[in-house]
mmCIF file of C-alpha atoms in Angstrom:
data_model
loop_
_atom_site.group_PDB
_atom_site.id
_atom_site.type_symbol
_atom_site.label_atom_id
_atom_site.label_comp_id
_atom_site.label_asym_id
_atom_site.label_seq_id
_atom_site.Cartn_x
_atom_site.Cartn_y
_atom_site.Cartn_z
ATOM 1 C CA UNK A 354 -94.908 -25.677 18.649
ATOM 2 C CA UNK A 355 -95.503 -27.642 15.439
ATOM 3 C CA UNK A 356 -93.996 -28.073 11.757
ATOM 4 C CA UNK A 357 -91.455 -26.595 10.264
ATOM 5 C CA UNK A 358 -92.913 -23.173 8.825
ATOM 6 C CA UNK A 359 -96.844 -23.681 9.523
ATOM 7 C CA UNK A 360 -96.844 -20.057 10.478
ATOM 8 C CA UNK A 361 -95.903 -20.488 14.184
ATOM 9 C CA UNK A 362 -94.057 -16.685 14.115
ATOM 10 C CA UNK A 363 -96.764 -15.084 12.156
ATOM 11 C CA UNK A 364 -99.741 -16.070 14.444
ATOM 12 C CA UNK A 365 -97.600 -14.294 17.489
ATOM 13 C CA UNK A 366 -96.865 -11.283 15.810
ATOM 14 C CA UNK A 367 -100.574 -10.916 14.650
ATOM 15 C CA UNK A 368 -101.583 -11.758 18.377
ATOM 16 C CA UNK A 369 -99.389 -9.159 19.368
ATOM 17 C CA UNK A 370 -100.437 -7.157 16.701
ATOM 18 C CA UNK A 371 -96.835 -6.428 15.270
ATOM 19 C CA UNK A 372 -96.287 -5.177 11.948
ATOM 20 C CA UNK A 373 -92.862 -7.336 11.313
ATOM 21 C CA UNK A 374 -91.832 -9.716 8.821
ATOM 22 C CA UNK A 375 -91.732 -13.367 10.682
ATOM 23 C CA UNK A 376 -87.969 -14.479 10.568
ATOM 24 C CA UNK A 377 -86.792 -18.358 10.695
ATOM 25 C CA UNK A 378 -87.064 -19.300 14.584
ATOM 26 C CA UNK A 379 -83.839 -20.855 16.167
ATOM 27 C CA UNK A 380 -84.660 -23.672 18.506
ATOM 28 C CA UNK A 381 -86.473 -21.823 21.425
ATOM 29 C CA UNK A 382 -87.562 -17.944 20.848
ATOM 30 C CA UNK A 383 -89.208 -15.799 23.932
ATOM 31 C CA UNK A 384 -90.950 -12.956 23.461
ATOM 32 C CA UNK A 385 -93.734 -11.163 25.323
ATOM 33 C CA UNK A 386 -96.611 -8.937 25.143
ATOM 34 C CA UNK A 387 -98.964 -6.820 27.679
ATOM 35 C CA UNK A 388 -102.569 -6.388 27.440
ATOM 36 C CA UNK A 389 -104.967 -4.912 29.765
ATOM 37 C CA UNK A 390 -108.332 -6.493 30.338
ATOM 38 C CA UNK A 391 -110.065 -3.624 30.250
ATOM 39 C CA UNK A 392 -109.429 -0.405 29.843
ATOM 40 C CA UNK A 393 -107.791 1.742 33.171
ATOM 41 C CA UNK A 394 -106.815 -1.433 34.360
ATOM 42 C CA UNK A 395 -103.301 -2.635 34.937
ATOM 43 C CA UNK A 396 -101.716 -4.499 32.128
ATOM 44 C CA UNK A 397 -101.366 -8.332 32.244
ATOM 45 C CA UNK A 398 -98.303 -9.565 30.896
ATOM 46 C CA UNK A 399 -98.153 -12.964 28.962
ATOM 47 C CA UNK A 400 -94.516 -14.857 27.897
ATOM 48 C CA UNK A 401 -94.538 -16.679 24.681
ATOM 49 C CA UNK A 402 -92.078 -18.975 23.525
ATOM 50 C CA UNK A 403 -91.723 -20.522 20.328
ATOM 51 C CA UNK A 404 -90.339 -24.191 19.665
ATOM 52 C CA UNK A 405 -88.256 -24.353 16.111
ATOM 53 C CA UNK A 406 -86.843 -27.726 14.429
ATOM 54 C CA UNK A 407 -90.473 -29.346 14.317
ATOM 55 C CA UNK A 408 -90.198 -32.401 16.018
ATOM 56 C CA UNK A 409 -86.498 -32.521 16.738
ATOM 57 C CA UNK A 410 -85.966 -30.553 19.336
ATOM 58 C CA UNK A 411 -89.140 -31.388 21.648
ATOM 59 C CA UNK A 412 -86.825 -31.598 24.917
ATOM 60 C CA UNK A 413 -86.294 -28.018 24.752
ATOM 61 C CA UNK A 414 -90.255 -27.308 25.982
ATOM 62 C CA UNK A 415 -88.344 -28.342 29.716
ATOM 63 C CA UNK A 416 -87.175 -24.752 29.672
ATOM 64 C CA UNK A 417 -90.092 -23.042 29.890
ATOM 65 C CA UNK A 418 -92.307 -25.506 31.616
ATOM 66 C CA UNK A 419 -91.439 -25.803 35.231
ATOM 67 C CA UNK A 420 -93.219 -26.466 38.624
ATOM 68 C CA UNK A 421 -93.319 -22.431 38.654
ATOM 69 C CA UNK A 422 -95.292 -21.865 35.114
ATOM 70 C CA UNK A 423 -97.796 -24.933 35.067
ATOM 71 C CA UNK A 424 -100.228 -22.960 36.496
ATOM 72 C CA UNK A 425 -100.720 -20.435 33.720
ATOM 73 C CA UNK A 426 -99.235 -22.410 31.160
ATOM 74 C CA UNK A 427 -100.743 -23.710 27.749
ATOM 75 C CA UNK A 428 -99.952 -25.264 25.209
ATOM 76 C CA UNK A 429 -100.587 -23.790 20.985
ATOM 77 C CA UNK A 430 -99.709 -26.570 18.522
ATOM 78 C CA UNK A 431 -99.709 -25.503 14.955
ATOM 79 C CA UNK A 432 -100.342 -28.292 12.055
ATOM 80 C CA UNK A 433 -99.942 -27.881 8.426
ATOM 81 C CA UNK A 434 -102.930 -28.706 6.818
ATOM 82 C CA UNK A 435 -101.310 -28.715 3.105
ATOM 83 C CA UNK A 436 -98.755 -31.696 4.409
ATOM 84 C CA UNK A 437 -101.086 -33.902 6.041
ATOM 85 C CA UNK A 438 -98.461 -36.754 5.452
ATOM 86 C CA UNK A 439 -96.569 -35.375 8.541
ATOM 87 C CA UNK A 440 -99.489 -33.904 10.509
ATOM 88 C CA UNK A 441 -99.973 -37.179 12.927
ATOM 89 C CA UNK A 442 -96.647 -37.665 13.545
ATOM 90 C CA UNK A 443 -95.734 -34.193 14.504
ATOM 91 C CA UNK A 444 -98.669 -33.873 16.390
ATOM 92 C CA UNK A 445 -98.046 -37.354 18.538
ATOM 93 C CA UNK A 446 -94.385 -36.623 18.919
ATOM 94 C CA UNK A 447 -94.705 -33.216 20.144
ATOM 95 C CA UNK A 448 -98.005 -33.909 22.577
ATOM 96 C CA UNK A 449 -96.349 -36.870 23.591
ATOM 97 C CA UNK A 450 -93.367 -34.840 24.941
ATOM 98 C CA UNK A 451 -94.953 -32.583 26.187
ATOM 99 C CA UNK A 452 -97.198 -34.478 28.155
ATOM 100 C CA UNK A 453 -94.500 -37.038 29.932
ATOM 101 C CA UNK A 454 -92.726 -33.490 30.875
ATOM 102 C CA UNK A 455 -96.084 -31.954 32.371
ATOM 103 C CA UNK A 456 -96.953 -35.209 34.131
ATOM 104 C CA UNK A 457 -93.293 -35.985 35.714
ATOM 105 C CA UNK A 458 -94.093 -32.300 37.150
ATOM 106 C CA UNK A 459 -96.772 -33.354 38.214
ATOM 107 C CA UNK A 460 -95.783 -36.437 40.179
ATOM 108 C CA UNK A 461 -93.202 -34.032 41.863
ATOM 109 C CA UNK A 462 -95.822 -31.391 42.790
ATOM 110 C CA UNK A 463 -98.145 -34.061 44.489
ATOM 111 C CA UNK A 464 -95.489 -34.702 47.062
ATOM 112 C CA UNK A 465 -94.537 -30.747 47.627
ATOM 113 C CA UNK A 466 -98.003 -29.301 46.955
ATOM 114 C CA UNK A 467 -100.552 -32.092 46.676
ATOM 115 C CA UNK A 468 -103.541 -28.891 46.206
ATOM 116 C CA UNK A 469 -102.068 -26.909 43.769
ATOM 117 C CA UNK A 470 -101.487 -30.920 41.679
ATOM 118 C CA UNK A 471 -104.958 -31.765 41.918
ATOM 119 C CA UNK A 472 -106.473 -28.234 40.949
ATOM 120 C CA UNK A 473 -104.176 -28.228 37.865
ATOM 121 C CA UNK A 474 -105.699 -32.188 36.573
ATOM 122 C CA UNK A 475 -109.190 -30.867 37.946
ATOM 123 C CA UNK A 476 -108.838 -27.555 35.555
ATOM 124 C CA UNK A 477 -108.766 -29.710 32.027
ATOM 125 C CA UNK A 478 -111.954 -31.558 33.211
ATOM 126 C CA UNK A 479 -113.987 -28.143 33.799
ATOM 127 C CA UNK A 480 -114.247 -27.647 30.023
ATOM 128 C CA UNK A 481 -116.385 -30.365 29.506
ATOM 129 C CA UNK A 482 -119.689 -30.115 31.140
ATOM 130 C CA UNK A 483 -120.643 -32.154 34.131
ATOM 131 C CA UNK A 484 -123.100 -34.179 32.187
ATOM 132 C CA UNK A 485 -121.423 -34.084 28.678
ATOM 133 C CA UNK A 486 -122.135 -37.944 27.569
ATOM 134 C CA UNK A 487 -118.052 -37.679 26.621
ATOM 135 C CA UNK A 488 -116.757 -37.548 30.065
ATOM 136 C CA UNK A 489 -115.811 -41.630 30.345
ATOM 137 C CA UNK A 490 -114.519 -41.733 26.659
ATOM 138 C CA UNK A 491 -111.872 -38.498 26.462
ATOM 139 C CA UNK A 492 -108.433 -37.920 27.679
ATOM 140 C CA UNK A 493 -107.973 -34.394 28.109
ATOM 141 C CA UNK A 494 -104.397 -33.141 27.962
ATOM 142 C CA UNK A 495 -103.007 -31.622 31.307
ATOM 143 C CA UNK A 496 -102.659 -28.268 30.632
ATOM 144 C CA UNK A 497 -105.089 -26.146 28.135
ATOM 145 C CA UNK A 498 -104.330 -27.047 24.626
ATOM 146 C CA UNK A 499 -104.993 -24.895 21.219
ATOM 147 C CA UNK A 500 -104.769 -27.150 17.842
ATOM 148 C CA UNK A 501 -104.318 -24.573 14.789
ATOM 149 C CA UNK A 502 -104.419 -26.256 11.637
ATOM 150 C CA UNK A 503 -102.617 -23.382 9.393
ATOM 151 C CA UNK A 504 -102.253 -22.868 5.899
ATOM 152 C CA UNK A 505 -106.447 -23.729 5.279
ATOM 153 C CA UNK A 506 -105.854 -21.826 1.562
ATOM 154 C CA UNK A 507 -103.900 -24.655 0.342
ATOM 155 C CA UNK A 508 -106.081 -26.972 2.456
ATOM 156 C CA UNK A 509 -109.461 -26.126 0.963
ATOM 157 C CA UNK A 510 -107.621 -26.900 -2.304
ATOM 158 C CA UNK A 511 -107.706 -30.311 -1.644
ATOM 159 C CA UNK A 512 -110.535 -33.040 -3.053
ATOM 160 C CA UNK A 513 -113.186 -33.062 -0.438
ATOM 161 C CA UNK A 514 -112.900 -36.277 0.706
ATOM 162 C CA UNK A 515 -109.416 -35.581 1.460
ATOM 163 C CA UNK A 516 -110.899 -32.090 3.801
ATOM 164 C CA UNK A 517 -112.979 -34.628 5.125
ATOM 165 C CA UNK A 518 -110.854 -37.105 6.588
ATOM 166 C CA UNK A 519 -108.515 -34.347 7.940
ATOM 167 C CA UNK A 520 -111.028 -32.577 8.999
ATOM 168 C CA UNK A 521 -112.922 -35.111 11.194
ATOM 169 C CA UNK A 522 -109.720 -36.527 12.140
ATOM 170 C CA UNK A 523 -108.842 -33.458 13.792
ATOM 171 C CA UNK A 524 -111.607 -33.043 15.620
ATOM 172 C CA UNK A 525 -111.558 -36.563 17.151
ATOM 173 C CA UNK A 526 -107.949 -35.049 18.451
ATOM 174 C CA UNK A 527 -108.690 -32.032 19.928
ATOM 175 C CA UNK A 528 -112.312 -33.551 21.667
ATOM 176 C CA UNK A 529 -110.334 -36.281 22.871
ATOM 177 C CA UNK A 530 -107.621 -33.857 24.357
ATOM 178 C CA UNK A 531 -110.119 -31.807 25.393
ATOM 179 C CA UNK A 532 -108.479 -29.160 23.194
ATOM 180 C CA UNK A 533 -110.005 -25.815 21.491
ATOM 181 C CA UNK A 534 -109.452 -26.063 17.190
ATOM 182 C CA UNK A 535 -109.472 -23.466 14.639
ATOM 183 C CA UNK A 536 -108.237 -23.166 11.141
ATOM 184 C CA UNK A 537 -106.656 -20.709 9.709
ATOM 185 C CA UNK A 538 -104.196 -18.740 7.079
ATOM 186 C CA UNK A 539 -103.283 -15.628 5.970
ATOM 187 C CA UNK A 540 -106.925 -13.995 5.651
ATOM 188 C CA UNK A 541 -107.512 -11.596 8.696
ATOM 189 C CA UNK A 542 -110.844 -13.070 9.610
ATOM 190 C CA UNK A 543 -109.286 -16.625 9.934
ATOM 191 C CA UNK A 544 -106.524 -14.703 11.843
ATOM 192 C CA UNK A 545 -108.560 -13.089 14.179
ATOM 193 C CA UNK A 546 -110.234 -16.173 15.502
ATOM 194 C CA UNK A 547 -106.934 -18.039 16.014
ATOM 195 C CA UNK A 548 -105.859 -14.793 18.268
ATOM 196 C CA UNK A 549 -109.397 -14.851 19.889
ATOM 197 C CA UNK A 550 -108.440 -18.314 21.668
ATOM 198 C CA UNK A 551 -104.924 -17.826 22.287
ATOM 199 C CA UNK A 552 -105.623 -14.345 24.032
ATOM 200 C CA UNK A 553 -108.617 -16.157 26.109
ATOM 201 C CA UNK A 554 -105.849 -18.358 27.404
ATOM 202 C CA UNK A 555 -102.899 -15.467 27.296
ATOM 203 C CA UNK A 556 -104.442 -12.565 28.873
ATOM 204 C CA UNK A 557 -108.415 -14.398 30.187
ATOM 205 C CA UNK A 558 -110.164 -12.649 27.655
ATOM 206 C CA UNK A 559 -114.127 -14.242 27.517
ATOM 207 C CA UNK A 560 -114.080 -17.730 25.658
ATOM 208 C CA UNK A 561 -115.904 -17.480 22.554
ATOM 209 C CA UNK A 562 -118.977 -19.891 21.871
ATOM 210 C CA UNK A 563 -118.802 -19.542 18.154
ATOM 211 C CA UNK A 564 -118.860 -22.770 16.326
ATOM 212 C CA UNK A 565 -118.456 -23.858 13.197
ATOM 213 C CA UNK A 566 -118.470 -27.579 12.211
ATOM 214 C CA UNK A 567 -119.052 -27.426 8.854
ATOM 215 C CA UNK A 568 -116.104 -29.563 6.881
ATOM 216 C CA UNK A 569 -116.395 -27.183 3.800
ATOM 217 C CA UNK A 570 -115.615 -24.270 6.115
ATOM 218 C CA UNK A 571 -112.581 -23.079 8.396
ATOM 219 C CA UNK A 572 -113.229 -25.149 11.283
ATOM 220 C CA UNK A 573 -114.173 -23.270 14.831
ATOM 221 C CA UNK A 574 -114.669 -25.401 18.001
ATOM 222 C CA UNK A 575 -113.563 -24.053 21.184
ATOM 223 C CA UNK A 576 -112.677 -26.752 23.715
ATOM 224 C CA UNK A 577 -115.821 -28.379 25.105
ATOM 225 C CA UNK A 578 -118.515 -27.491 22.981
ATOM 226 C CA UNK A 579 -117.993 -31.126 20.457
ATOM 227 C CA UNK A 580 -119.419 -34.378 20.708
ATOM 228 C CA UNK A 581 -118.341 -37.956 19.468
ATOM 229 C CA UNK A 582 -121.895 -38.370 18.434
ATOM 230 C CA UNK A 583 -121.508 -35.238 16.255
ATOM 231 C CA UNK A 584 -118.136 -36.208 15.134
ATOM 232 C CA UNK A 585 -119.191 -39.416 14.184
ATOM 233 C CA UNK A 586 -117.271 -43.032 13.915
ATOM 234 C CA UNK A 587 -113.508 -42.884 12.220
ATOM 235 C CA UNK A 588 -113.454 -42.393 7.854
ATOM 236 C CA UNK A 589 -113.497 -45.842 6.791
ATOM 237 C CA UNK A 590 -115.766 -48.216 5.891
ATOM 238 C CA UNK A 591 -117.376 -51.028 8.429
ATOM 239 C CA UNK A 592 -115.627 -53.801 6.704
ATOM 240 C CA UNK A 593 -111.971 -52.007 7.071
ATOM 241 C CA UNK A 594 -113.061 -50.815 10.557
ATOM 242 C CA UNK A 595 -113.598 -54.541 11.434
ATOM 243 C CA UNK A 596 -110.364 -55.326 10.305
ATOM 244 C CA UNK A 597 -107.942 -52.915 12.069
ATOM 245 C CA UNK A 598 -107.075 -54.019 15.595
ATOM 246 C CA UNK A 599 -106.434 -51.357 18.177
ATOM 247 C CA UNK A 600 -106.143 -50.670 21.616
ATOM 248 C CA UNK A 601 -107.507 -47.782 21.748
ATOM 249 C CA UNK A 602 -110.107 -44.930 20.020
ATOM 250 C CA UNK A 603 -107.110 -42.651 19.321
ATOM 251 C CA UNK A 604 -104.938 -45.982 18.283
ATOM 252 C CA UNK A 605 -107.794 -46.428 15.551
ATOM 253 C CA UNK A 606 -108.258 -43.227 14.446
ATOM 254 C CA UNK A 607 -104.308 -43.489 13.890
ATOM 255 C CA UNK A 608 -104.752 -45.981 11.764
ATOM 256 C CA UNK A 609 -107.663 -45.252 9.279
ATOM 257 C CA UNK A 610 -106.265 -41.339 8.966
ATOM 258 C CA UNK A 611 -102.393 -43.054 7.988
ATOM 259 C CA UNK A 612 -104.372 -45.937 5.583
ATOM 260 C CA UNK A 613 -105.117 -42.744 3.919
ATOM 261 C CA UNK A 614 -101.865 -40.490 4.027
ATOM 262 C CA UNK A 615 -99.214 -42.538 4.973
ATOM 263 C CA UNK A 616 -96.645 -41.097 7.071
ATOM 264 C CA UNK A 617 -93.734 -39.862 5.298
ATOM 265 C CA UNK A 618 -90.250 -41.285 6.424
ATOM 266 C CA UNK A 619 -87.901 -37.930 7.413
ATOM 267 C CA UNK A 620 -85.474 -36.839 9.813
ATOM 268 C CA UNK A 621 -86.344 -33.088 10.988
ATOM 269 C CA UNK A 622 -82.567 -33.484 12.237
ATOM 270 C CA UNK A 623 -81.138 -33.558 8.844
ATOM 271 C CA UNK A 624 -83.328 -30.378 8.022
ATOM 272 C CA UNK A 625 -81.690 -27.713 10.950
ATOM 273 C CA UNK A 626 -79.625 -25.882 9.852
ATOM 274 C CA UNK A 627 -76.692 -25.028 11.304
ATOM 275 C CA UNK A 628 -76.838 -20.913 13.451
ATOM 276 C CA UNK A 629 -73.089 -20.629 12.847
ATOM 277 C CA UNK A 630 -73.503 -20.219 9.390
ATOM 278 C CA UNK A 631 -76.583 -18.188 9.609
ATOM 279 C CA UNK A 632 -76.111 -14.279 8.344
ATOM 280 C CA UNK A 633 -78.501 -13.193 11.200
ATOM 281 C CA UNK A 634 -76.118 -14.247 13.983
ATOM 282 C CA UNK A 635 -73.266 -12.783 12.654
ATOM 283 C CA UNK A 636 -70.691 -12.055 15.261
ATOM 284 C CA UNK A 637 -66.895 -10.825 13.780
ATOM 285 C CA UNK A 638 -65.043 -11.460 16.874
ATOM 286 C CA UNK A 639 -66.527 -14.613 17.489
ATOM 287 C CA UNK A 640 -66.902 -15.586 13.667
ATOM 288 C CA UNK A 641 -63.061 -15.476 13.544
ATOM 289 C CA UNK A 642 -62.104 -17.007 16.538
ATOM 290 C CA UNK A 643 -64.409 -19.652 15.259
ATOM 291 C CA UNK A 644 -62.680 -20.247 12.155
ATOM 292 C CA UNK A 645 -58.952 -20.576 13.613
ATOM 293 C CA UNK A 646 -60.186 -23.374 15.725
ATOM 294 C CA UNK A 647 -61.671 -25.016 13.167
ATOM 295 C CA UNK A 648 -58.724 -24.893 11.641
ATOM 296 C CA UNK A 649 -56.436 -25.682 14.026
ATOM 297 C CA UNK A 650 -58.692 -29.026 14.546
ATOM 298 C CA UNK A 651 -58.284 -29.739 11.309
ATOM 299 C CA UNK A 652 -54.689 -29.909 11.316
ATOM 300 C CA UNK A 653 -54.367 -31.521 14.448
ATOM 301 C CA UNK A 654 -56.499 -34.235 12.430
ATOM 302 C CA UNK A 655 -53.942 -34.150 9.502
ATOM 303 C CA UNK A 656 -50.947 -34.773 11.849
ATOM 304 C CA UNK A 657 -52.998 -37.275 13.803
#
């Protein structure tokens, strides 16, 4: 899931390693691939769905998570770095959906199967180490969680203070989710290390313990291995920390990171496009039959 063309198609094919030209996704797209852990070994298979529409058709992630998938499910969420003017909203809207779904699952699974309930809310807290000094200060999402920030080419573009602020920012995120975060784009080596994490969580490949922190670089930080000492207090200075109120850490992170790109006002809605008129769906049969109802509406409207 994520925005509107951040490359959500492209980094399935390459982790499926499929030479085909990404195509617009409709709403929700399944596909799958097979992969064997090693080699004479039986092939695991792993099911991938893709959310289209951005934001505007979030409900549509309570198709493929159910009671019967949150065990092996996870989550990727791809942000455009070159339109960090919609990056927190898309990311709160989306997370936020997708969380209230998992939980209400939840809820229900504590009455039917109260072990399998507390293993899955146990699971997010075993990437943090037992004595990581973050334990009382994150909120880790309830299912594994992948932030890609896509599109770093246009990114690294930016003024550095800019790469800064994102950068940082998105850390915070993914260390307070308890998430694993890479950037990347269309260079194979960026590729490659987006794939690396979303195999380790498709087909339990070994976790990598790579890291690279650096703000001038493609950022690399598989979940667990930040710190909010490392990542430091939120971009602003002391005297417009001390004047935003906020509930909470993420709250003020919110707020500093949208002081700086405020959050444009748009309707993902009014961006689908309508399938029916879509040359890829083309159906004859159905195209005409289509068309004579329309019509006939219409002049049941005239007459009306």
């Amino acid at each position: 899931m994520g925005n509107k063309n951040a490359g959500k198609t492209t980094i399935i094919l390459r982790c499926l390693e499929r030479e085909e030209s990404p195509k617009p996704t409709l709403a929700l797209e399944y596909t799958f691939g097979r992969r064997a852990r090693r080699p004479n070994t039986p092939k695991d298979v792993a099911h991938f769905w893709e959310l289209g529409g951005g934001t505007s058709l979030a409900e549509l992630i309570r198709i493929p998570i159910t009671s019967h998938t949150i065990r092996s499910f996870a989550v990727v969420l791809v942000l455009d770095l070159s339109k960090p003017n919609e990056l927190w909203n898309t990311m709160e809207s989306l997370l936020q959906v997708t969380r209230n779904h998992v939980n209400r699952i939840l809820t229900k699974l504590e009455k039917t199967n109260a072990e399998v309930a507390a293993e899955i809310k146990q699971r997010m807290w075993n990437e943090l180490p037992r004595d990581h000094p973050d334990c009382a200060l994150v909120d880790p999402f309830p299912i594994p969680l992948v932030i890609i920030g896509s599109k770093y080419d246009i990114f690294n573009e930016f003024d550095s203070e800019m790469r800064k602020i994102i950068s940082k920012t998105l850390r915070f995120v993914s260390h307070y989710y308890g998430a694993s975060l890479v950037f990347t784009s269309k260079s194979e080596a960026l590729l490659l290390k987006a794939r690396a994490l979303i195999n380790h969580l498709a087909f339990g490949y070994d976790k990598s313990k790579s890291v690279s922190v650096d703000p001038s670089k493609p950022l690399f930080i598989p979940a667990g291995l930040d710190s909010m000492s490392q990542i430091g207090p939120p971009p602003a200075s002391d005297s417009d920390l001390g004047k935003i109120t906020a509930n909470t850490p993420l709250e003020l992170w919110k707020k500093v990171f949208e002081k700086t790109f405020p959050p444009k006002s748009f309707c993902d809605l009014q961006d689908t496009k309508d399938p029916a008129q879509d040359s890829q769906y083309a159906e004859y049969e159905v195209d005409v039959m289509r068309a004579q109802k329309n019509q006939t509406e219409w002049q049941q409207h005239l007459l009306l």
